[in-house]
PDB file of C-alpha atoms in Angstrom:
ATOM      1  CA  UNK A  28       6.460   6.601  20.154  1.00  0.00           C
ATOM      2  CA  UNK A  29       7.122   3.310  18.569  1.00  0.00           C
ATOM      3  CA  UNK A  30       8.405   4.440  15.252  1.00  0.00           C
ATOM      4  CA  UNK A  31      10.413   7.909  16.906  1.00  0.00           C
ATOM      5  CA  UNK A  32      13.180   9.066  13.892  1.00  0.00           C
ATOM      6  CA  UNK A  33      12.456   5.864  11.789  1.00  0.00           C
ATOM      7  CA  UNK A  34      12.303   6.686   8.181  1.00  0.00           C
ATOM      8  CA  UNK A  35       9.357   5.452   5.973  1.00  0.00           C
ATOM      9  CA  UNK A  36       8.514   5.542   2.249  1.00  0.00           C
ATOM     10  CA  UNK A  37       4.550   5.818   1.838  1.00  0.00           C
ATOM     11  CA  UNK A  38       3.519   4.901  -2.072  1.00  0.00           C
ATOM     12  CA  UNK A  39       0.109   6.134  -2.575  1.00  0.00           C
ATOM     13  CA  UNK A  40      -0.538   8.562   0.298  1.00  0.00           C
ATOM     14  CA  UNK A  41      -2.959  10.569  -0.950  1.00  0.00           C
ATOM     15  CA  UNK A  42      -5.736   7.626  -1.507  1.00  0.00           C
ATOM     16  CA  UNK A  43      -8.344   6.737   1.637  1.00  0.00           C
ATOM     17  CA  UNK A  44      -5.937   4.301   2.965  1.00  0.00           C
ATOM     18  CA  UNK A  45      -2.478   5.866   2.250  1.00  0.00           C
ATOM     19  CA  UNK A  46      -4.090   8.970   3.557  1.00  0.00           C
ATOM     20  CA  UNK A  47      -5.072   7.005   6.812  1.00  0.00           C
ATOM     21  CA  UNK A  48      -1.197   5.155   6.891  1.00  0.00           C
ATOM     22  CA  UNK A  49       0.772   8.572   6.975  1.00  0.00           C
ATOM     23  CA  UNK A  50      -1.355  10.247   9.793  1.00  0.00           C
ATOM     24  CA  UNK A  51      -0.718   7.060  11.632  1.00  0.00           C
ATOM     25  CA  UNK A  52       2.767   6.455  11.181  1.00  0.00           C
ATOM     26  CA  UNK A  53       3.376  10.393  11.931  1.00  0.00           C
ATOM     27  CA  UNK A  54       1.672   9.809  15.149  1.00  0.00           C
ATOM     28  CA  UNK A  55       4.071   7.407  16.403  1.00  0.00           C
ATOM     29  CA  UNK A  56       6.875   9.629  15.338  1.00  0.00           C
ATOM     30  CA  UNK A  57       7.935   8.446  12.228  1.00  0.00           C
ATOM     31  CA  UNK A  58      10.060  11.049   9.150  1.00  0.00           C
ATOM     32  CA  UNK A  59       7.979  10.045   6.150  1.00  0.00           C
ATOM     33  CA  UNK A  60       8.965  10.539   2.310  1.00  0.00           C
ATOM     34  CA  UNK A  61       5.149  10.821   0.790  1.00  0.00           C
ATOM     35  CA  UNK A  62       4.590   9.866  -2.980  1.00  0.00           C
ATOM     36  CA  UNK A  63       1.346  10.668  -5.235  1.00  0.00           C
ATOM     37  CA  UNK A  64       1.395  10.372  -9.303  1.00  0.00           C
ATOM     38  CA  UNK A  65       1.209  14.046  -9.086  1.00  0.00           C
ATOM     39  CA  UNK A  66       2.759  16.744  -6.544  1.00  0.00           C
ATOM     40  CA  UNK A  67      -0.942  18.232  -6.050  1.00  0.00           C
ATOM     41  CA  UNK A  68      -2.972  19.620  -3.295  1.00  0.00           C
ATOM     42  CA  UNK A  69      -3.680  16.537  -1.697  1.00  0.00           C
ATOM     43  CA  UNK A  70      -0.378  15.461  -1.038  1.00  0.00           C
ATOM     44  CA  UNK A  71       0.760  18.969  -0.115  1.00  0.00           C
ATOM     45  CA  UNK A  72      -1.971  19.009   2.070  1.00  0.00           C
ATOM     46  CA  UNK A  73      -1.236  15.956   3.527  1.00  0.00           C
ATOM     47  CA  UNK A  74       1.925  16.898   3.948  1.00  0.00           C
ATOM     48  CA  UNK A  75       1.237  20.282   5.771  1.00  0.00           C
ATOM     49  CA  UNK A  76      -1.011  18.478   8.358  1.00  0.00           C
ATOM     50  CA  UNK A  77       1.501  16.217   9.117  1.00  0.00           C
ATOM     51  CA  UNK A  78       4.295  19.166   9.961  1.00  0.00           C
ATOM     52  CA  UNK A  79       1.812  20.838  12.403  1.00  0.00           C
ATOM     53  CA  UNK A  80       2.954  18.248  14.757  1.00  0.00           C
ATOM     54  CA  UNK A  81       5.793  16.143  13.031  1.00  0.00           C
ATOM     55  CA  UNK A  82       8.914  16.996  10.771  1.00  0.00           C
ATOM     56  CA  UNK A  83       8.188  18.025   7.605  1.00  0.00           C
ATOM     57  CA  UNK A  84       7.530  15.226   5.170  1.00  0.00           C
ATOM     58  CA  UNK A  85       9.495  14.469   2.170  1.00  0.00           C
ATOM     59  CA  UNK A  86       7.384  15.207  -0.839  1.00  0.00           C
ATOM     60  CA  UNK A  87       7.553  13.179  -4.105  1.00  0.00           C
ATOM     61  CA  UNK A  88       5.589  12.767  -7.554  1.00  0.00           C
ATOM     62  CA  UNK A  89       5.879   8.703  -8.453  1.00  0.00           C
ATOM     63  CA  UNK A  90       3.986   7.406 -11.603  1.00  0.00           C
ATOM     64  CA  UNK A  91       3.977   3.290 -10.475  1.00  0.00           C
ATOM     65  CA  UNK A  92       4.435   2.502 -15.062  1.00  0.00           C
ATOM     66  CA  UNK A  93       7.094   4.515 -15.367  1.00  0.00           C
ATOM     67  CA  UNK A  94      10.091   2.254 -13.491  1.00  0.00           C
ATOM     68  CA  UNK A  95      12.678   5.216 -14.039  1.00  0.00           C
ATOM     69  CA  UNK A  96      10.042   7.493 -11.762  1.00  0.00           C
ATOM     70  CA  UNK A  97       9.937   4.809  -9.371  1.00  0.00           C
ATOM     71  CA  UNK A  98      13.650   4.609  -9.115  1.00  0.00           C
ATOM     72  CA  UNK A  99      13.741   7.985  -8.864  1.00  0.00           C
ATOM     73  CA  UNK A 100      11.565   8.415  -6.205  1.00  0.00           C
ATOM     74  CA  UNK A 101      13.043   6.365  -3.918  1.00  0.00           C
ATOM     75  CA  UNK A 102      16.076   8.051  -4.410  1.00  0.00           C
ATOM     76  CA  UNK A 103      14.856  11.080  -3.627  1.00  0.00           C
ATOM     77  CA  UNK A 104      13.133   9.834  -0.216  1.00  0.00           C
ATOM     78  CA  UNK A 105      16.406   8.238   0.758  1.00  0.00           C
ATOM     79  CA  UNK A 106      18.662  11.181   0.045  1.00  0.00           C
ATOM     80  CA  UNK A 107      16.325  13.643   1.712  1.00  0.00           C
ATOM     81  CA  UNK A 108      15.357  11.342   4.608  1.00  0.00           C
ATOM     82  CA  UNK A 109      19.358  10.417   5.177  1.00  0.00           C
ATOM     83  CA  UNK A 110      17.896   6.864   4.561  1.00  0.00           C
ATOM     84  CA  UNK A 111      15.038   4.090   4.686  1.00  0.00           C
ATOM     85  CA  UNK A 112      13.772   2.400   7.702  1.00  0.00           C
ATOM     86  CA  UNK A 113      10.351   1.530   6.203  1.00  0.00           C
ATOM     87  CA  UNK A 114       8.151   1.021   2.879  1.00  0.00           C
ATOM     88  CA  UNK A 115       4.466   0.292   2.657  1.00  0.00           C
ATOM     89  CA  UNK A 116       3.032   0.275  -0.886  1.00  0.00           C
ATOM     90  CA  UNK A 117      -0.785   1.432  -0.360  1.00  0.00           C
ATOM     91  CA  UNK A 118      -0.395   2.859  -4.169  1.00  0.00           C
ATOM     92  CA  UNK A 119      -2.858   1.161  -6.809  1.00  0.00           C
ATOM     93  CA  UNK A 120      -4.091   1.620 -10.483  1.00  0.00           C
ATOM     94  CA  UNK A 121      -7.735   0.955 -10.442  1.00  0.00           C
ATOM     95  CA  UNK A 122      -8.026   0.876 -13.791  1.00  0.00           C
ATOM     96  CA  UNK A 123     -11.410  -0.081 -16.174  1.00  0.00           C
ATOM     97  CA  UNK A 124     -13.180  -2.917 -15.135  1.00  0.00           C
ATOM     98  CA  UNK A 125     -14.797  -4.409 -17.974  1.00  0.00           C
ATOM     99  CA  UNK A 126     -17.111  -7.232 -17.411  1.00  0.00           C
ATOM    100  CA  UNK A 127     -15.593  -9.691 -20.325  1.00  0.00           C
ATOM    101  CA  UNK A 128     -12.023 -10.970 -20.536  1.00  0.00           C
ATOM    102  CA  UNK A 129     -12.660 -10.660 -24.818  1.00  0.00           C
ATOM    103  CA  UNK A 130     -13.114  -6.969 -24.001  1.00  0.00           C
ATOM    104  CA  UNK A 131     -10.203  -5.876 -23.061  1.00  0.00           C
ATOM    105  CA  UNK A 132      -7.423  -4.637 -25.123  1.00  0.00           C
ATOM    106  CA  UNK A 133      -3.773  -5.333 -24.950  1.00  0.00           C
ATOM    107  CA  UNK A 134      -3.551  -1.377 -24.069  1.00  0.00           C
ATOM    108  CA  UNK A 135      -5.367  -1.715 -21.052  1.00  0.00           C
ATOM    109  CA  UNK A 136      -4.409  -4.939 -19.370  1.00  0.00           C
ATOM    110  CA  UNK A 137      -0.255  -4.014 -19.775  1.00  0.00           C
ATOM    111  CA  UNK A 138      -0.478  -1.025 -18.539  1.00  0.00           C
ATOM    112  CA  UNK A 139      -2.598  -1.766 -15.349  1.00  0.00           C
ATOM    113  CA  UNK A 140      -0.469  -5.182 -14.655  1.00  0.00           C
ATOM    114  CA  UNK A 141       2.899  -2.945 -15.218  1.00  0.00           C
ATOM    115  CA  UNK A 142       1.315  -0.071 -12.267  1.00  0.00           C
ATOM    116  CA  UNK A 143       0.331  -2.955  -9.940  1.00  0.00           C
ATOM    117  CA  UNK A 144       2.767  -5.522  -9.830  1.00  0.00           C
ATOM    118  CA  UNK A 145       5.796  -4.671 -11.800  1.00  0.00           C
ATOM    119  CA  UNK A 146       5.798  -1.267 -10.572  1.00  0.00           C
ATOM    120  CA  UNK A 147       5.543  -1.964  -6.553  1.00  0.00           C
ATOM    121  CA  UNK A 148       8.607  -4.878  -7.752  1.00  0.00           C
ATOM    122  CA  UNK A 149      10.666  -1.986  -9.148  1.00  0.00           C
ATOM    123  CA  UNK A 150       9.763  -0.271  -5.802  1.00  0.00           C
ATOM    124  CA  UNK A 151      10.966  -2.663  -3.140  1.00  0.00           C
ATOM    125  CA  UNK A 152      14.383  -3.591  -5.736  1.00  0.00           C
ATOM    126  CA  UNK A 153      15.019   0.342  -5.492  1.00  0.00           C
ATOM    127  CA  UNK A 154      14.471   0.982  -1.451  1.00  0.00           C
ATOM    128  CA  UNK A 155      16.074  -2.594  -0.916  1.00  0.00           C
ATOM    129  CA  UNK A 156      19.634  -1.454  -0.377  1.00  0.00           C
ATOM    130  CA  UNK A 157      18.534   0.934   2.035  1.00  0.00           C
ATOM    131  CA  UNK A 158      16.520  -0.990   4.003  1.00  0.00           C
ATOM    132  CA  UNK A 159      19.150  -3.679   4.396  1.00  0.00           C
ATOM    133  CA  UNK A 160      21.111  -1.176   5.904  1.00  0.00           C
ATOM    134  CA  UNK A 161      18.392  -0.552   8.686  1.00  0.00           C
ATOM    135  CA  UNK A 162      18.394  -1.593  12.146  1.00  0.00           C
ATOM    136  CA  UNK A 163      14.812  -2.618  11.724  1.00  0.00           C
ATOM    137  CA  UNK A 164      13.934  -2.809   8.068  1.00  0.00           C
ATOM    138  CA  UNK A 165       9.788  -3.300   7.732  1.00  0.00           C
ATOM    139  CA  UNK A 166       8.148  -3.753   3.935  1.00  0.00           C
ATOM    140  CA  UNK A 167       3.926  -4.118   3.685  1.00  0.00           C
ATOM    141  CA  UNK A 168       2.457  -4.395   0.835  1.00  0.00           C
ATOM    142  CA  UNK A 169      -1.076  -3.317   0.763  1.00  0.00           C
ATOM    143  CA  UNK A 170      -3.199  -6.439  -1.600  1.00  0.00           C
ATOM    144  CA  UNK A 171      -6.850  -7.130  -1.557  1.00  0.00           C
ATOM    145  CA  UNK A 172      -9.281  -9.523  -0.982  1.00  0.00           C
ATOM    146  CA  UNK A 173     -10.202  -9.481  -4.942  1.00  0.00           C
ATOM    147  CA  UNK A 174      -6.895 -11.734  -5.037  1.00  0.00           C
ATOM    148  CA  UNK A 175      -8.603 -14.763  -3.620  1.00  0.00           C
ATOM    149  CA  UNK A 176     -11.911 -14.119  -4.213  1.00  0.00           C
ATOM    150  CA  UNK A 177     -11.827 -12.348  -7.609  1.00  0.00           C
ATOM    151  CA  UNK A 178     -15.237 -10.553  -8.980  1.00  0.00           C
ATOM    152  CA  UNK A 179     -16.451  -9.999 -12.453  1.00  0.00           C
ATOM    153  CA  UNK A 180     -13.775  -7.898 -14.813  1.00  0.00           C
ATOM    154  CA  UNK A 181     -11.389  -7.988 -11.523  1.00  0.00           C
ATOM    155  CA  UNK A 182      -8.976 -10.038 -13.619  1.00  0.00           C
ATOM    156  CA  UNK A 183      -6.399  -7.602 -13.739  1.00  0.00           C
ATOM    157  CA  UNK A 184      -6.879  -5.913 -10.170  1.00  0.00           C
ATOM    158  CA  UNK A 185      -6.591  -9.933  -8.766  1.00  0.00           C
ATOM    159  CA  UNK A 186      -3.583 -10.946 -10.697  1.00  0.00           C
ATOM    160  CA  UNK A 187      -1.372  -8.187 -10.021  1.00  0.00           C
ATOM    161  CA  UNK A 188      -1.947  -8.383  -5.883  1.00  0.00           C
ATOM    162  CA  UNK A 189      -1.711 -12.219  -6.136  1.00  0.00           C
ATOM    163  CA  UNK A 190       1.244 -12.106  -7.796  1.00  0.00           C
ATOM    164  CA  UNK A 191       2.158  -9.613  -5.153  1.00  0.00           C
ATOM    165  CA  UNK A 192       1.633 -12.669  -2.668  1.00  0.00           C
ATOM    166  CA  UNK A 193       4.273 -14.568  -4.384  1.00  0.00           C
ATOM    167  CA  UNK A 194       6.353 -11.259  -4.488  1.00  0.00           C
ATOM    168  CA  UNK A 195       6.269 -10.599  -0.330  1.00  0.00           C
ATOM    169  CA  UNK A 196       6.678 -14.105   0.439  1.00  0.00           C
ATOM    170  CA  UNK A 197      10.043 -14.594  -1.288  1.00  0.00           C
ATOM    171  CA  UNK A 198      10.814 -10.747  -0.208  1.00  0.00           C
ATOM    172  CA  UNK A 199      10.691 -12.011   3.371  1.00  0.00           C
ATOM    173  CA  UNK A 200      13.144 -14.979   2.544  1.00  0.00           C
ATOM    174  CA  UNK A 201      15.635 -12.868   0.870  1.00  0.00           C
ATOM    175  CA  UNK A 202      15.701  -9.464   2.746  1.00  0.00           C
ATOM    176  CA  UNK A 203      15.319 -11.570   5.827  1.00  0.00           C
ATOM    177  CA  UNK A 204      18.933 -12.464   5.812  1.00  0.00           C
ATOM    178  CA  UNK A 205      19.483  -8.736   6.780  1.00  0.00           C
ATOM    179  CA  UNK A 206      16.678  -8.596   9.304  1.00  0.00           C
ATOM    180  CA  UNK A 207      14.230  -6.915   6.864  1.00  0.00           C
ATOM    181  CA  UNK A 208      10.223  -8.072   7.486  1.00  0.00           C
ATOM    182  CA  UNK A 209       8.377  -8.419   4.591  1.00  0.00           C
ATOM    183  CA  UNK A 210       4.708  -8.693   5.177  1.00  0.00           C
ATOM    184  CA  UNK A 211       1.230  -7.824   3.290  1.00  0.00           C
ATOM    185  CA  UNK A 212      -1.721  -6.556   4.760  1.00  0.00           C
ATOM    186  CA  UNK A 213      -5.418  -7.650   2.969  1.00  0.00           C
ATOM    187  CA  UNK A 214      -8.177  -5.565   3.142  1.00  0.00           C
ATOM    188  CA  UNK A 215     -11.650  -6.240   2.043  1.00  0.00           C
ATOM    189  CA  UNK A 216     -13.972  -3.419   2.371  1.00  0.00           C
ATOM    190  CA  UNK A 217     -12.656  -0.623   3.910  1.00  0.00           C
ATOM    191  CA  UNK A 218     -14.664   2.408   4.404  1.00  0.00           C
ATOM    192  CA  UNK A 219     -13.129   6.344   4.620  1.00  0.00           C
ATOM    193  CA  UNK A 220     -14.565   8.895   6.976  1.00  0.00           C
ATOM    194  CA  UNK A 221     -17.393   6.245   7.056  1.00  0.00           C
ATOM    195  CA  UNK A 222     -18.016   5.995   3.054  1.00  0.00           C
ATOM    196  CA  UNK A 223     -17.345   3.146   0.837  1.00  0.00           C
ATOM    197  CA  UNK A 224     -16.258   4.557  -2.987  1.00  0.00           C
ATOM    198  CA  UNK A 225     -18.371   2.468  -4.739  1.00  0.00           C
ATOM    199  CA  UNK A 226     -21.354   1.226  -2.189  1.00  0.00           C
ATOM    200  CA  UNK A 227     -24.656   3.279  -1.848  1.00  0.00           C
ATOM    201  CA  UNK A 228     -24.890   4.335   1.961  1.00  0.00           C
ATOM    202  CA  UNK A 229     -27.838   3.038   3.188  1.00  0.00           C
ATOM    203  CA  UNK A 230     -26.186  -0.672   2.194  1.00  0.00           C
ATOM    204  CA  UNK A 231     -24.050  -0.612   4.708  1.00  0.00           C
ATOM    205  CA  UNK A 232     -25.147  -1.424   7.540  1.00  0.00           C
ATOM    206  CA  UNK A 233     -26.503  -4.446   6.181  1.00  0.00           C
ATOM    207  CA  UNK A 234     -23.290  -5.553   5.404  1.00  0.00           C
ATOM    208  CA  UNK A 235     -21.564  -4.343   8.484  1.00  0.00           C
ATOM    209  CA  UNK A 236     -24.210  -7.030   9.966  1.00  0.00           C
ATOM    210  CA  UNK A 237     -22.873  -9.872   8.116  1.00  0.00           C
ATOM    211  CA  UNK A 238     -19.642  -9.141   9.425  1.00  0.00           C
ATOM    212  CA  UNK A 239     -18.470 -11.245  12.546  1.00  0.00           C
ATOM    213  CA  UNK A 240     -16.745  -8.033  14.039  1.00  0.00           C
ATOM    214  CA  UNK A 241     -20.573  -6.199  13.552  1.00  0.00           C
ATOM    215  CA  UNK A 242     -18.550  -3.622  11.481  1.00  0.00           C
ATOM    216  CA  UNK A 243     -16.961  -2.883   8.815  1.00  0.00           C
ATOM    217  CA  UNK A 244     -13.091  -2.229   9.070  1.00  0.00           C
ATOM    218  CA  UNK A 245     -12.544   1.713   8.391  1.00  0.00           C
ATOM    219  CA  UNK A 246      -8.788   2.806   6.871  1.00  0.00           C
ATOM    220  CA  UNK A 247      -7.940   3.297  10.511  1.00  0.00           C
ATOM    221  CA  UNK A 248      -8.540   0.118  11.041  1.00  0.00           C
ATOM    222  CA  UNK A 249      -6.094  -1.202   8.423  1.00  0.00           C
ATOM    223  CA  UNK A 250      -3.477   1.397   9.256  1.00  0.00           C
ATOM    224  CA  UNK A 251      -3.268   0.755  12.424  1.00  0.00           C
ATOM    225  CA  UNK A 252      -2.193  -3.031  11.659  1.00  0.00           C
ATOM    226  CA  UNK A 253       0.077  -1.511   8.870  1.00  0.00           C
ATOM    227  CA  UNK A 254       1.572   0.541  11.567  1.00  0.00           C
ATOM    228  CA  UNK A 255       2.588  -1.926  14.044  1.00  0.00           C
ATOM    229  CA  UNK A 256       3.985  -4.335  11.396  1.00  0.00           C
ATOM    230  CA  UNK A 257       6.604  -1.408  10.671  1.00  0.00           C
ATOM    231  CA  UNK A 258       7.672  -0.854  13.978  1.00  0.00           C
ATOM    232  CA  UNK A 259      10.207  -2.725  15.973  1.00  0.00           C
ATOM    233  CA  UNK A 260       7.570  -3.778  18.179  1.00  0.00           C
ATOM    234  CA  UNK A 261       7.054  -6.342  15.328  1.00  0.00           C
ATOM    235  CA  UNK A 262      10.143  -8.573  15.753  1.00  0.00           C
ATOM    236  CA  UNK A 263       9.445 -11.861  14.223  1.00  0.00           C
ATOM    237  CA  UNK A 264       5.848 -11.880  11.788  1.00  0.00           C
ATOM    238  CA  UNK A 265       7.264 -11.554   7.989  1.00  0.00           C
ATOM    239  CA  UNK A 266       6.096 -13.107   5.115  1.00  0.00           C
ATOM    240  CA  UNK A 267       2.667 -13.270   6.108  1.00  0.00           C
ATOM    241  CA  UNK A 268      -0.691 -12.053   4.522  1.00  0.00           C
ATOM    242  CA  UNK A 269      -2.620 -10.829   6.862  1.00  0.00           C
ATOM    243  CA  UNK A 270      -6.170 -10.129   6.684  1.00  0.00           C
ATOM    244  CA  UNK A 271      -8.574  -6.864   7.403  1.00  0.00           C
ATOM    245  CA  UNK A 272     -12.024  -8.057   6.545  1.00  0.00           C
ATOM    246  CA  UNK A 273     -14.236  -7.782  10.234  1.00  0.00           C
ATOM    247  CA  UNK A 274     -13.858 -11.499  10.698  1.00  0.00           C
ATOM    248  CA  UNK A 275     -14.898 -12.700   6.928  1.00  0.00           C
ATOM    249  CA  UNK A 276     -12.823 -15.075   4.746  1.00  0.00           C
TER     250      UNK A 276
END
């Protein structure tokens, strides 16, 4: 097992991906602390399937606009875990997507820029000191394709993983001079248990054509790149963005 006894942080666990992250990283033997918004059935549940073969992961409710949660949190993961090898941020605040920039209120776009960009800052500042104190500190941060290409009333959603860009790359330049690698990982479309969340089925495989791959990546897919880029069998790529797409730009 790659990751046997190392101790990772997963923010967002219960969504497709974060979902898909956990079971991986558990399968290579790593303790995991597990945060949702809320400590409901899909993280317990989550976290039950992952003790029928693992140890029993650390539980945690983390709101991503509330900074004191987020301190908290990681706290909590540390002080139950006895420390923090790992963090991958898969957590995101979707948001509403409205289709004009005039249409959106102060209320909406401060909120959703706090959840995915200040928030996942607060996040890395908190495990930081931990991680330092690793023997093989790993941070990804999970973006999206959105933050090049952008897409009508994406605006918000682009802004706060581009400036996450900015955020990894001097990450990997500053907790680099303690050995910590800093990368993030850039999906495109991703489908779960074969399903896209937005994307009529029978479009798919249309799409899956246009790929150079022939598919479309699944969250297995992504994990598993997620995965290795936490474990020590990663020794030298940090500060990279690294793309999940099936081969398109």
């Amino acid at each position: 097992f790659c990751l046997d006894g190392k101790k990772v942080l997963v923010a967002g666990a219960t969504g497709g991906l974060g979902r898909a992250v956990a079971l991986g990283l558990a399968a290579e033997g790593a303790h995991l602390a597990l945060t949702s918004r809320h400590l409901g059935p899909d993280l317990l549940t989550l976290a039950e399937e992952i003790n029928l073969s693992g140890p029993q992961p650390v539980s945690v409710a983390m709101d991503l606009e509330d900074l004191t949660s987020v301190r908290a949190a990681v706290e909590q993961a540390s002080n139950e875990l006895g420390g923090l090898d790992g963090l991958v941020s898969c957590a995101v605040r979707w948001g509403r997507w409205r289709d004009r920039i005039e249409e959106a209120p102060d209320m909406e776009w401060q909120p959703h820029l706090r959840a995915n960009l200040e928030g996942v800052f607060t996040l890395v500042q908190a495990a930081a000191p931990h991680l330092r104190q690793s023997d093989a500190g790993r941070v990804v941060l999970v973006s999206s394709t959105l933050a090049g290409k952008g897409m009508v009333g994406s605006w918000v959603y682009a802004t706060a993983k581009a400036g996450g860009h900015g955020l990894a790359r001097g990450l990997a330049w500053d907790l680099g001079r303690d050995s910590v690698l800093v990368n993030t990982v850039m999906p495109g479309l991703i489908l779960v248990e074969g399903e896209h969340r937005i994307i009529p089925p029978d479009e798919l495989p249309a799409l899956a054509t246009q790929q150079p791959a022939g598919r479309l990546p699944d969250a297995d897919d992504v994990a598993d790149v997620i995965v290795y880029l936490v474990s020590p069998r990663n020794r030298v790529i940090t500060g990279e963005i690294v793309q999940v797409t099936g081969g398109t730009p």
